[in-house]
C-alpha cells in the first residue's frame, strides 16, 4: 500500500489549495468524542464486571470511536497536512508504543492482533496511494505493467494485513474510501451529475461501515457516524463552532497507549488482590 515513484510528490500536497480547504473546527469536537467513546468501549469490554451487563455500551457508544478516528485521519490526510505519509508514520509510532499494553487486555483468542493505530496508519497509506493514481496516470508516469504490479502489491498487503489488524479488512478500507468520498463531496459542483457522482462515491463508505459489525445496534451507530462525517465533507463543516477547550496535544498523543497501560495495571492489581 506504499506509494511508489512520482506519487510521493503528489501525495505530499494537500488535495485542495489553502484558500479552498474546508474548515476543520469539527475535528476539535471529534477528538473529545472519539476519546470518550473509545474509553467507554474499552472500559465496558475489559474492566466492567460481567454482572454489570454493559455489553450494550460497546455495541452502541463504543461503535462511534473507530469510524470517527478514521474520518479525522482521512480529513487531515486530505486537507490539513502537506505530508500525509509522515502523518501515517506518527500514527504508527503511537501504535508501536501502545501494542504491549494492548496485548495485555483479556481476549477470547490468543491470536496476535495489532491495535487500531496500525489499521489507521496502513489505511492512510493506502488512501494516499489511491489518491495519487489519477494524477500519475494523467501525467503518463505510470505504465500498465507498473500499475498492475502496484495494484497486486496493494491487494497483497491488504489481504495479509487484514488478518492481523483490529477491524480487519473492512477497517483497512475505511480511510481510502473516506478520502475518495470526502474529496468528491467537497469539490462537487452544482449540477445533478456532479452531485450524483459524489453521492455514489460516498455509498461504499456506508456499505463497509455496515459490514464491520454483526448486531443491528452496532451497525446503526457505525453507519450513522460515517454518514455524519460525509455530511461534514459535503458542507456541514461550515456549521461547526470552535470547540471551547481544545484537546491538549500531549493528551491526544498519550491517551491511547496510556489508557491501555492504566487498564493493564488495574487488571494486574485486581488479580493480585483477588
PDB file of C-alpha atoms in Angstrom:
ATOM      1  CA  UNK A   1       0.000   0.000   0.000  1.00  0.00           C
ATOM      2  CA  UNK A   2       3.032   2.315  -0.054  1.00  0.00           C
ATOM      3  CA  UNK A   3       3.056   4.833  -2.917  1.00  0.00           C
ATOM      4  CA  UNK A   4       5.796   4.374  -5.457  1.00  0.00           C
ATOM      5  CA  UNK A   5       7.815   6.663  -7.693  1.00  0.00           C
ATOM      6  CA  UNK A   6       6.309  10.017  -8.662  1.00  0.00           C
ATOM      7  CA  UNK A   7       3.284   9.548  -6.439  1.00  0.00           C
ATOM      8  CA  UNK A   8       5.261  10.839  -3.489  1.00  0.00           C
ATOM      9  CA  UNK A   9       5.290  14.486  -4.561  1.00  0.00           C
ATOM     10  CA  UNK A  10       1.568  14.419  -5.380  1.00  0.00           C
ATOM     11  CA  UNK A  11       0.714  12.718  -2.116  1.00  0.00           C
ATOM     12  CA  UNK A  12       2.592  15.290  -0.044  1.00  0.00           C
ATOM     13  CA  UNK A  13       0.469  18.179  -1.294  1.00  0.00           C
ATOM     14  CA  UNK A  14      -2.997  18.927   0.111  1.00  0.00           C
ATOM     15  CA  UNK A  15      -5.928  17.828  -2.052  1.00  0.00           C
ATOM     16  CA  UNK A  16      -7.119  21.448  -2.348  1.00  0.00           C
ATOM     17  CA  UNK A  17      -5.386  24.836  -2.285  1.00  0.00           C
ATOM     18  CA  UNK A  18      -5.178  26.618   1.075  1.00  0.00           C
ATOM     19  CA  UNK A  19      -7.900  29.062   0.111  1.00  0.00           C
ATOM     20  CA  UNK A  20     -10.294  26.246  -0.774  1.00  0.00           C
ATOM     21  CA  UNK A  21      -9.692  23.960   2.199  1.00  0.00           C
ATOM     22  CA  UNK A  22     -12.760  23.260   4.313  1.00  0.00           C
ATOM     23  CA  UNK A  23     -12.961  24.340   7.928  1.00  0.00           C
ATOM     24  CA  UNK A  24     -11.659  21.710  10.344  1.00  0.00           C
ATOM     25  CA  UNK A  25     -13.243  23.103  13.511  1.00  0.00           C
ATOM     26  CA  UNK A  26     -15.412  19.991  13.790  1.00  0.00           C
ATOM     27  CA  UNK A  27     -12.347  17.835  14.453  1.00  0.00           C
ATOM     28  CA  UNK A  28     -11.860  19.641  17.770  1.00  0.00           C
ATOM     29  CA  UNK A  29     -15.199  18.214  18.886  1.00  0.00           C
ATOM     30  CA  UNK A  30     -14.374  14.927  17.186  1.00  0.00           C
ATOM     31  CA  UNK A  31     -11.214  14.443  19.234  1.00  0.00           C
ATOM     32  CA  UNK A  32     -13.071  14.672  22.547  1.00  0.00           C
ATOM     33  CA  UNK A  33     -15.905  12.455  21.320  1.00  0.00           C
ATOM     34  CA  UNK A  34     -13.503   9.860  19.908  1.00  0.00           C
ATOM     35  CA  UNK A  35     -11.532   9.551  23.160  1.00  0.00           C
ATOM     36  CA  UNK A  36     -14.672   9.368  25.301  1.00  0.00           C
ATOM     37  CA  UNK A  37     -16.437   6.761  23.161  1.00  0.00           C
ATOM     38  CA  UNK A  38     -13.269   4.683  22.794  1.00  0.00           C
ATOM     39  CA  UNK A  39     -12.681   4.737  26.539  1.00  0.00           C
ATOM     40  CA  UNK A  40     -16.286   3.774  27.259  1.00  0.00           C
ATOM     41  CA  UNK A  41     -15.932   0.884  24.823  1.00  0.00           C
ATOM     42  CA  UNK A  42     -12.725  -0.397  26.398  1.00  0.00           C
ATOM     43  CA  UNK A  43     -13.895   0.037  29.996  1.00  0.00           C
ATOM     44  CA  UNK A  44     -17.115  -1.843  29.299  1.00  0.00           C
ATOM     45  CA  UNK A  45     -15.201  -4.584  27.473  1.00  0.00           C
ATOM     46  CA  UNK A  46     -12.163  -5.107  29.694  1.00  0.00           C
ATOM     47  CA  UNK A  47     -12.815  -3.586  33.122  1.00  0.00           C
ATOM     48  CA  UNK A  48     -16.519  -3.682  33.985  1.00  0.00           C
ATOM     49  CA  UNK A  49     -17.607  -6.923  35.705  1.00  0.00           C
ATOM     50  CA  UNK A  50     -19.825  -9.229  33.672  1.00  0.00           C
ATOM     51  CA  UNK A  51     -22.532  -8.797  36.308  1.00  0.00           C
ATOM     52  CA  UNK A  52     -22.934  -5.163  35.284  1.00  0.00           C
ATOM     53  CA  UNK A  53     -24.083  -6.272  31.814  1.00  0.00           C
ATOM     54  CA  UNK A  54     -22.588  -3.277  29.973  1.00  0.00           C
ATOM     55  CA  UNK A  55     -22.245  -5.006  26.624  1.00  0.00           C
ATOM     56  CA  UNK A  56     -24.777  -2.562  25.202  1.00  0.00           C
ATOM     57  CA  UNK A  57     -22.305   0.302  25.736  1.00  0.00           C
ATOM     58  CA  UNK A  58     -19.701  -1.287  23.485  1.00  0.00           C
ATOM     59  CA  UNK A  59     -22.353  -2.076  20.856  1.00  0.00           C
ATOM     60  CA  UNK A  60     -23.644   1.491  20.769  1.00  0.00           C
ATOM     61  CA  UNK A  61     -21.455   4.277  22.151  1.00  0.00           C
ATOM     62  CA  UNK A  62     -18.317   2.250  21.514  1.00  0.00           C
ATOM     63  CA  UNK A  63     -19.111   1.876  17.809  1.00  0.00           C
ATOM     64  CA  UNK A  64     -18.716   5.606  17.267  1.00  0.00           C
ATOM     65  CA  UNK A  65     -14.989   5.619  18.015  1.00  0.00           C
ATOM     66  CA  UNK A  66     -13.358   3.821  15.067  1.00  0.00           C
ATOM     67  CA  UNK A  67     -15.321   5.419  12.204  1.00  0.00           C
ATOM     68  CA  UNK A  68     -14.755   8.806  13.873  1.00  0.00           C
ATOM     69  CA  UNK A  69     -10.996   8.255  14.229  1.00  0.00           C
ATOM     70  CA  UNK A  70     -10.868   7.059  10.615  1.00  0.00           C
ATOM     71  CA  UNK A  71     -12.845  10.111   9.432  1.00  0.00           C
ATOM     72  CA  UNK A  72     -10.496  12.532  11.215  1.00  0.00           C
ATOM     73  CA  UNK A  73      -7.390  10.791   9.861  1.00  0.00           C
ATOM     74  CA  UNK A  74      -8.825  10.869   6.337  1.00  0.00           C
ATOM     75  CA  UNK A  75      -9.814  14.535   6.727  1.00  0.00           C
ATOM     76  CA  UNK A  76      -6.382  15.590   7.966  1.00  0.00           C
ATOM     77  CA  UNK A  77      -4.701  13.471   5.307  1.00  0.00           C
ATOM     78  CA  UNK A  78      -6.695  15.293   2.630  1.00  0.00           C
ATOM     79  CA  UNK A  79      -6.910  18.854   3.867  1.00  0.00           C
ATOM     80  CA  UNK A  80      -4.583  19.611   6.784  1.00  0.00           C
ATOM     81  CA  UNK A  81      -1.157  18.100   6.196  1.00  0.00           C
ATOM     82  CA  UNK A  82       1.384  18.547   3.453  1.00  0.00           C
ATOM     83  CA  UNK A  83       2.893  15.160   4.169  1.00  0.00           C
ATOM     84  CA  UNK A  84       0.228  12.530   4.902  1.00  0.00           C
ATOM     85  CA  UNK A  85       2.815   9.742   4.813  1.00  0.00           C
ATOM     86  CA  UNK A  86       4.701  11.356   7.693  1.00  0.00           C
ATOM     87  CA  UNK A  87       1.358  11.669   9.469  1.00  0.00           C
ATOM     88  CA  UNK A  88       0.824   7.933   8.914  1.00  0.00           C
ATOM     89  CA  UNK A  89       4.243   7.221  10.424  1.00  0.00           C
ATOM     90  CA  UNK A  90       3.368   9.240  13.542  1.00  0.00           C
ATOM     91  CA  UNK A  91       0.227   7.183  13.982  1.00  0.00           C
ATOM     92  CA  UNK A  92       2.296   4.023  13.571  1.00  0.00           C
ATOM     93  CA  UNK A  93       4.694   5.148  16.317  1.00  0.00           C
ATOM     94  CA  UNK A  94       1.752   5.569  18.708  1.00  0.00           C
ATOM     95  CA  UNK A  95       0.615   2.078  17.749  1.00  0.00           C
ATOM     96  CA  UNK A  96       4.029   0.607  18.466  1.00  0.00           C
ATOM     97  CA  UNK A  97       4.080   2.238  21.916  1.00  0.00           C
ATOM     98  CA  UNK A  98       0.544   1.037  22.659  1.00  0.00           C
ATOM     99  CA  UNK A  99       0.956  -2.532  21.398  1.00  0.00           C
ATOM    100  CA  UNK A 100       2.362  -4.078  24.585  1.00  0.00           C
ATOM    101  CA  UNK A 101      -0.342  -2.770  26.962  1.00  0.00           C
ATOM    102  CA  UNK A 102      -2.918  -3.529  24.258  1.00  0.00           C
ATOM    103  CA  UNK A 103      -1.765  -7.156  24.218  1.00  0.00           C
ATOM    104  CA  UNK A 104      -2.298  -7.360  27.992  1.00  0.00           C
ATOM    105  CA  UNK A 105      -6.049  -6.896  27.600  1.00  0.00           C
ATOM    106  CA  UNK A 106      -8.087 -10.086  28.163  1.00  0.00           C
ATOM    107  CA  UNK A 107      -9.263 -11.641  24.920  1.00  0.00           C
ATOM    108  CA  UNK A 108     -11.245 -14.650  23.809  1.00  0.00           C
ATOM    109  CA  UNK A 109      -8.427 -15.655  21.470  1.00  0.00           C
ATOM    110  CA  UNK A 110      -4.654 -15.816  21.911  1.00  0.00           C
ATOM    111  CA  UNK A 111      -4.067 -14.739  18.300  1.00  0.00           C
ATOM    112  CA  UNK A 112      -1.837 -11.697  17.813  1.00  0.00           C
ATOM    113  CA  UNK A 113      -3.867  -8.639  16.828  1.00  0.00           C
ATOM    114  CA  UNK A 114      -2.291  -5.272  16.035  1.00  0.00           C
ATOM    115  CA  UNK A 115      -4.061  -2.294  17.573  1.00  0.00           C
ATOM    116  CA  UNK A 116      -6.164   0.288  15.800  1.00  0.00           C
ATOM    117  CA  UNK A 117      -3.240   2.629  15.086  1.00  0.00           C
ATOM    118  CA  UNK A 118      -1.842   0.050  12.672  1.00  0.00           C
ATOM    119  CA  UNK A 119      -5.226  -0.029  10.928  1.00  0.00           C
ATOM    120  CA  UNK A 120      -5.320   3.761  10.687  1.00  0.00           C
ATOM    121  CA  UNK A 121      -1.706   4.094   9.534  1.00  0.00           C
ATOM    122  CA  UNK A 122      -1.986   1.439   6.825  1.00  0.00           C
ATOM    123  CA  UNK A 123      -5.370   2.794   5.773  1.00  0.00           C
ATOM    124  CA  UNK A 124      -3.999   6.310   5.347  1.00  0.00           C
ATOM    125  CA  UNK A 125      -1.022   5.000   3.382  1.00  0.00           C
ATOM    126  CA  UNK A 126      -3.387   3.135   1.085  1.00  0.00           C
ATOM    127  CA  UNK A 127      -5.544   6.228   0.704  1.00  0.00           C
ATOM    128  CA  UNK A 128      -2.531   8.332  -0.299  1.00  0.00           C
ATOM    129  CA  UNK A 129      -1.508   5.768  -2.908  1.00  0.00           C
ATOM    130  CA  UNK A 130      -5.034   5.529  -4.293  1.00  0.00           C
ATOM    131  CA  UNK A 131      -5.491   9.282  -4.412  1.00  0.00           C
ATOM    132  CA  UNK A 132      -2.242   9.739  -6.334  1.00  0.00           C
ATOM    133  CA  UNK A 133      -3.179   7.263  -9.084  1.00  0.00           C
ATOM    134  CA  UNK A 134      -5.270   9.569 -11.334  1.00  0.00           C
ATOM    135  CA  UNK A 135      -2.556  12.243 -11.457  1.00  0.00           C
ATOM    136  CA  UNK A 136       0.147   9.688 -12.179  1.00  0.00           C
ATOM    137  CA  UNK A 137      -1.927   8.118 -14.955  1.00  0.00           C
ATOM    138  CA  UNK A 138      -2.726  11.510 -16.472  1.00  0.00           C
ATOM    139  CA  UNK A 139       0.946  12.502 -16.375  1.00  0.00           C
ATOM    140  CA  UNK A 140       1.955   9.272 -18.086  1.00  0.00           C
ATOM    141  CA  UNK A 141       4.388   8.343 -15.315  1.00  0.00           C
ATOM    142  CA  UNK A 142       2.607   5.099 -14.519  1.00  0.00           C
ATOM    143  CA  UNK A 143       2.600   2.460 -17.232  1.00  0.00           C
ATOM    144  CA  UNK A 144       0.249  -0.501 -17.267  1.00  0.00           C
ATOM    145  CA  UNK A 145       2.828  -3.082 -16.080  1.00  0.00           C
ATOM    146  CA  UNK A 146       3.780  -0.922 -13.109  1.00  0.00           C
ATOM    147  CA  UNK A 147       0.134  -0.180 -12.336  1.00  0.00           C
ATOM    148  CA  UNK A 148      -0.648  -3.892 -12.307  1.00  0.00           C
ATOM    149  CA  UNK A 149       2.380  -4.583 -10.104  1.00  0.00           C
ATOM    150  CA  UNK A 150       1.499  -1.848  -7.600  1.00  0.00           C
ATOM    151  CA  UNK A 151      -2.136  -2.907  -7.513  1.00  0.00           C
ATOM    152  CA  UNK A 152      -1.075  -6.509  -6.863  1.00  0.00           C
ATOM    153  CA  UNK A 153       1.209  -5.380  -4.024  1.00  0.00           C
ATOM    154  CA  UNK A 154      -1.552  -3.204  -2.544  1.00  0.00           C
ATOM    155  CA  UNK A 155      -4.044  -6.075  -2.665  1.00  0.00           C
ATOM    156  CA  UNK A 156      -1.477  -8.433  -1.155  1.00  0.00           C
ATOM    157  CA  UNK A 157      -0.710  -6.066   1.732  1.00  0.00           C
ATOM    158  CA  UNK A 158      -4.427  -5.514   2.308  1.00  0.00           C
ATOM    159  CA  UNK A 159      -5.093  -9.261   2.276  1.00  0.00           C
ATOM    160  CA  UNK A 160      -2.279 -10.131   4.685  1.00  0.00           C
ATOM    161  CA  UNK A 161      -2.521  -7.103   6.997  1.00  0.00           C
ATOM    162  CA  UNK A 162      -6.266  -7.579   7.290  1.00  0.00           C
ATOM    163  CA  UNK A 163      -5.616 -10.857   9.103  1.00  0.00           C
ATOM    164  CA  UNK A 164      -3.604  -9.088  11.813  1.00  0.00           C
ATOM    165  CA  UNK A 165      -5.032  -5.639  12.449  1.00  0.00           C
ATOM    166  CA  UNK A 166      -8.014  -4.566  14.507  1.00  0.00           C
ATOM    167  CA  UNK A 167     -11.199  -4.259  12.441  1.00  0.00           C
ATOM    168  CA  UNK A 168      -9.590  -6.500   9.832  1.00  0.00           C
ATOM    169  CA  UNK A 169     -10.017  -5.961   6.081  1.00  0.00           C
ATOM    170  CA  UNK A 170     -13.052  -3.719   6.435  1.00  0.00           C
ATOM    171  CA  UNK A 171     -11.165  -1.424   8.782  1.00  0.00           C
ATOM    172  CA  UNK A 172      -8.306  -1.041   6.300  1.00  0.00           C
ATOM    173  CA  UNK A 173     -10.760   0.090   3.623  1.00  0.00           C
ATOM    174  CA  UNK A 174     -12.350   2.851   5.683  1.00  0.00           C
ATOM    175  CA  UNK A 175      -9.763   5.612   5.253  1.00  0.00           C
ATOM    176  CA  UNK A 176      -9.152   5.129   1.488  1.00  0.00           C
ATOM    177  CA  UNK A 177     -12.919   5.121   0.904  1.00  0.00           C
ATOM    178  CA  UNK A 178     -13.393   8.107   3.203  1.00  0.00           C
ATOM    179  CA  UNK A 179     -10.707  10.062   1.338  1.00  0.00           C
ATOM    180  CA  UNK A 180     -12.260   9.398  -2.061  1.00  0.00           C
ATOM    181  CA  UNK A 181     -15.746  10.256  -0.821  1.00  0.00           C
ATOM    182  CA  UNK A 182     -14.715  13.367   1.117  1.00  0.00           C
ATOM    183  CA  UNK A 183     -12.749  14.789  -1.794  1.00  0.00           C
ATOM    184  CA  UNK A 184     -15.644  14.298  -4.221  1.00  0.00           C
ATOM    185  CA  UNK A 185     -18.220  15.644  -1.764  1.00  0.00           C
ATOM    186  CA  UNK A 186     -16.128  18.716  -1.015  1.00  0.00           C
ATOM    187  CA  UNK A 187     -15.387  19.505  -4.657  1.00  0.00           C
ATOM    188  CA  UNK A 188     -18.783  18.533  -6.109  1.00  0.00           C
ATOM    189  CA  UNK A 189     -20.337  21.154  -8.367  1.00  0.00           C
ATOM    190  CA  UNK A 190     -23.945  22.261  -8.519  1.00  0.00           C
ATOM    191  CA  UNK A 191     -25.003  20.047 -11.421  1.00  0.00           C
ATOM    192  CA  UNK A 192     -27.066  16.938 -10.874  1.00  0.00           C
ATOM    193  CA  UNK A 193     -24.343  14.790 -12.434  1.00  0.00           C
ATOM    194  CA  UNK A 194     -21.721  16.129 -10.015  1.00  0.00           C
ATOM    195  CA  UNK A 195     -23.949  15.530  -7.010  1.00  0.00           C
ATOM    196  CA  UNK A 196     -24.849  12.029  -8.126  1.00  0.00           C
ATOM    197  CA  UNK A 197     -21.173  11.192  -8.644  1.00  0.00           C
ATOM    198  CA  UNK A 198     -20.291  12.482  -5.177  1.00  0.00           C
ATOM    199  CA  UNK A 199     -23.158  10.519  -3.620  1.00  0.00           C
ATOM    200  CA  UNK A 200     -22.021   7.390  -5.443  1.00  0.00           C
ATOM    201  CA  UNK A 201     -18.511   7.798  -4.005  1.00  0.00           C
ATOM    202  CA  UNK A 202     -19.998   8.027  -0.516  1.00  0.00           C
ATOM    203  CA  UNK A 203     -22.003   4.808  -0.737  1.00  0.00           C
ATOM    204  CA  UNK A 204     -19.028   2.381  -0.375  1.00  0.00           C
ATOM    205  CA  UNK A 205     -18.133   4.004   2.976  1.00  0.00           C
ATOM    206  CA  UNK A 206     -21.614   3.295   4.335  1.00  0.00           C
ATOM    207  CA  UNK A 207     -21.656  -0.247   2.945  1.00  0.00           C
ATOM    208  CA  UNK A 208     -18.304  -1.129   4.547  1.00  0.00           C
ATOM    209  CA  UNK A 209     -19.426   0.515   7.795  1.00  0.00           C
ATOM    210  CA  UNK A 210     -22.464  -1.749   7.849  1.00  0.00           C
ATOM    211  CA  UNK A 211     -20.368  -4.849   7.179  1.00  0.00           C
ATOM    212  CA  UNK A 212     -17.947  -4.122  10.026  1.00  0.00           C
ATOM    213  CA  UNK A 213     -20.367  -5.162  12.767  1.00  0.00           C
ATOM    214  CA  UNK A 214     -22.753  -8.021  13.382  1.00  0.00           C
ATOM    215  CA  UNK A 215     -25.525  -6.580  15.569  1.00  0.00           C
ATOM    216  CA  UNK A 216     -28.124  -4.146  14.247  1.00  0.00           C
ATOM    217  CA  UNK A 217     -27.347  -1.692  17.043  1.00  0.00           C
ATOM    218  CA  UNK A 218     -23.631  -1.651  16.250  1.00  0.00           C
ATOM    219  CA  UNK A 219     -24.313  -1.264  12.520  1.00  0.00           C
ATOM    220  CA  UNK A 220     -26.630   1.666  13.188  1.00  0.00           C
ATOM    221  CA  UNK A 221     -24.132   3.613  15.291  1.00  0.00           C
ATOM    222  CA  UNK A 222     -21.243   2.946  12.901  1.00  0.00           C
ATOM    223  CA  UNK A 223     -23.193   3.894   9.778  1.00  0.00           C
ATOM    224  CA  UNK A 224     -24.636   6.997  11.464  1.00  0.00           C
ATOM    225  CA  UNK A 225     -21.128   8.143  12.426  1.00  0.00           C
ATOM    226  CA  UNK A 226     -19.878   7.666   8.866  1.00  0.00           C
ATOM    227  CA  UNK A 227     -22.896   9.462   7.432  1.00  0.00           C
ATOM    228  CA  UNK A 228     -22.265  12.427   9.751  1.00  0.00           C
ATOM    229  CA  UNK A 229     -18.629  12.626   8.635  1.00  0.00           C
ATOM    230  CA  UNK A 230     -19.670  12.543   4.983  1.00  0.00           C
ATOM    231  CA  UNK A 231     -22.217  15.314   5.547  1.00  0.00           C
ATOM    232  CA  UNK A 232     -19.455  17.416   7.089  1.00  0.00           C
ATOM    233  CA  UNK A 233     -17.396  16.929   3.928  1.00  0.00           C
ATOM    234  CA  UNK A 234     -20.411  17.900   1.827  1.00  0.00           C
ATOM    235  CA  UNK A 235     -20.582  21.310   3.503  1.00  0.00           C
ATOM    236  CA  UNK A 236     -21.861  20.866   7.046  1.00  0.00           C
ATOM    237  CA  UNK A 237     -18.344  21.578   8.334  1.00  0.00           C
ATOM    238  CA  UNK A 238     -19.189  25.278   7.972  1.00  0.00           C
ATOM    239  CA  UNK A 239     -21.766  24.972  10.756  1.00  0.00           C
ATOM    240  CA  UNK A 240     -19.379  23.619  13.406  1.00  0.00           C
ATOM    241  CA  UNK A 241     -18.317  26.221  16.005  1.00  0.00           C
ATOM    242  CA  UNK A 242     -14.871  26.124  17.544  1.00  0.00           C
ATOM    243  CA  UNK A 243     -14.564  23.768  20.493  1.00  0.00           C
ATOM    244  CA  UNK A 244     -14.421  25.745  23.784  1.00  0.00           C
ATOM    245  CA  UNK A 245     -11.481  23.720  25.114  1.00  0.00           C
ATOM    246  CA  UNK A 246      -9.046  22.380  22.561  1.00  0.00           C
ATOM    247  CA  UNK A 247      -7.606  18.927  23.119  1.00  0.00           C
ATOM    248  CA  UNK A 248      -4.068  19.264  24.549  1.00  0.00           C
ATOM    249  CA  UNK A 249      -1.655  17.769  22.046  1.00  0.00           C
ATOM    250  CA  UNK A 250       0.150  15.689  24.667  1.00  0.00           C
ATOM    251  CA  UNK A 251      -3.132  14.268  25.931  1.00  0.00           C
ATOM    252  CA  UNK A 252      -4.191  13.416  22.378  1.00  0.00           C
ATOM    253  CA  UNK A 253      -0.928  11.590  21.666  1.00  0.00           C
ATOM    254  CA  UNK A 254      -0.643   9.844  25.032  1.00  0.00           C
ATOM    255  CA  UNK A 255      -4.209   8.785  25.752  1.00  0.00           C
ATOM    256  CA  UNK A 256      -4.335   5.705  23.543  1.00  0.00           C
ATOM    257  CA  UNK A 257      -1.243   3.914  24.920  1.00  0.00           C
ATOM    258  CA  UNK A 258      -1.761   5.479  28.349  1.00  0.00           C
ATOM    259  CA  UNK A 259      -5.295   4.272  28.945  1.00  0.00           C
ATOM    260  CA  UNK A 260      -4.310   0.723  27.954  1.00  0.00           C
ATOM    261  CA  UNK A 261      -1.381   0.866  30.374  1.00  0.00           C
ATOM    262  CA  UNK A 262      -3.698   2.097  33.147  1.00  0.00           C
ATOM    263  CA  UNK A 263      -6.200  -0.682  32.463  1.00  0.00           C
ATOM    264  CA  UNK A 264      -3.440  -3.295  32.360  1.00  0.00           C
ATOM    265  CA  UNK A 265      -2.215  -2.074  35.768  1.00  0.00           C
ATOM    266  CA  UNK A 266      -5.753  -2.161  37.159  1.00  0.00           C
ATOM    267  CA  UNK A 267      -6.304  -5.711  35.939  1.00  0.00           C
ATOM    268  CA  UNK A 268      -2.977  -6.810  37.430  1.00  0.00           C
ATOM    269  CA  UNK A 269      -3.786  -5.235  40.803  1.00  0.00           C
ATOM    270  CA  UNK A 270      -7.255  -6.773  40.763  1.00  0.00           C
ATOM    271  CA  UNK A 271      -5.699 -10.162  40.073  1.00  0.00           C
ATOM    272  CA  UNK A 272      -3.234  -9.746  42.932  1.00  0.00           C
ATOM    273  CA  UNK A 273      -5.896  -8.645  45.404  1.00  0.00           C
ATOM    274  CA  UNK A 274      -8.427 -11.189  44.226  1.00  0.00           C
TER     275      UNK A 274
END
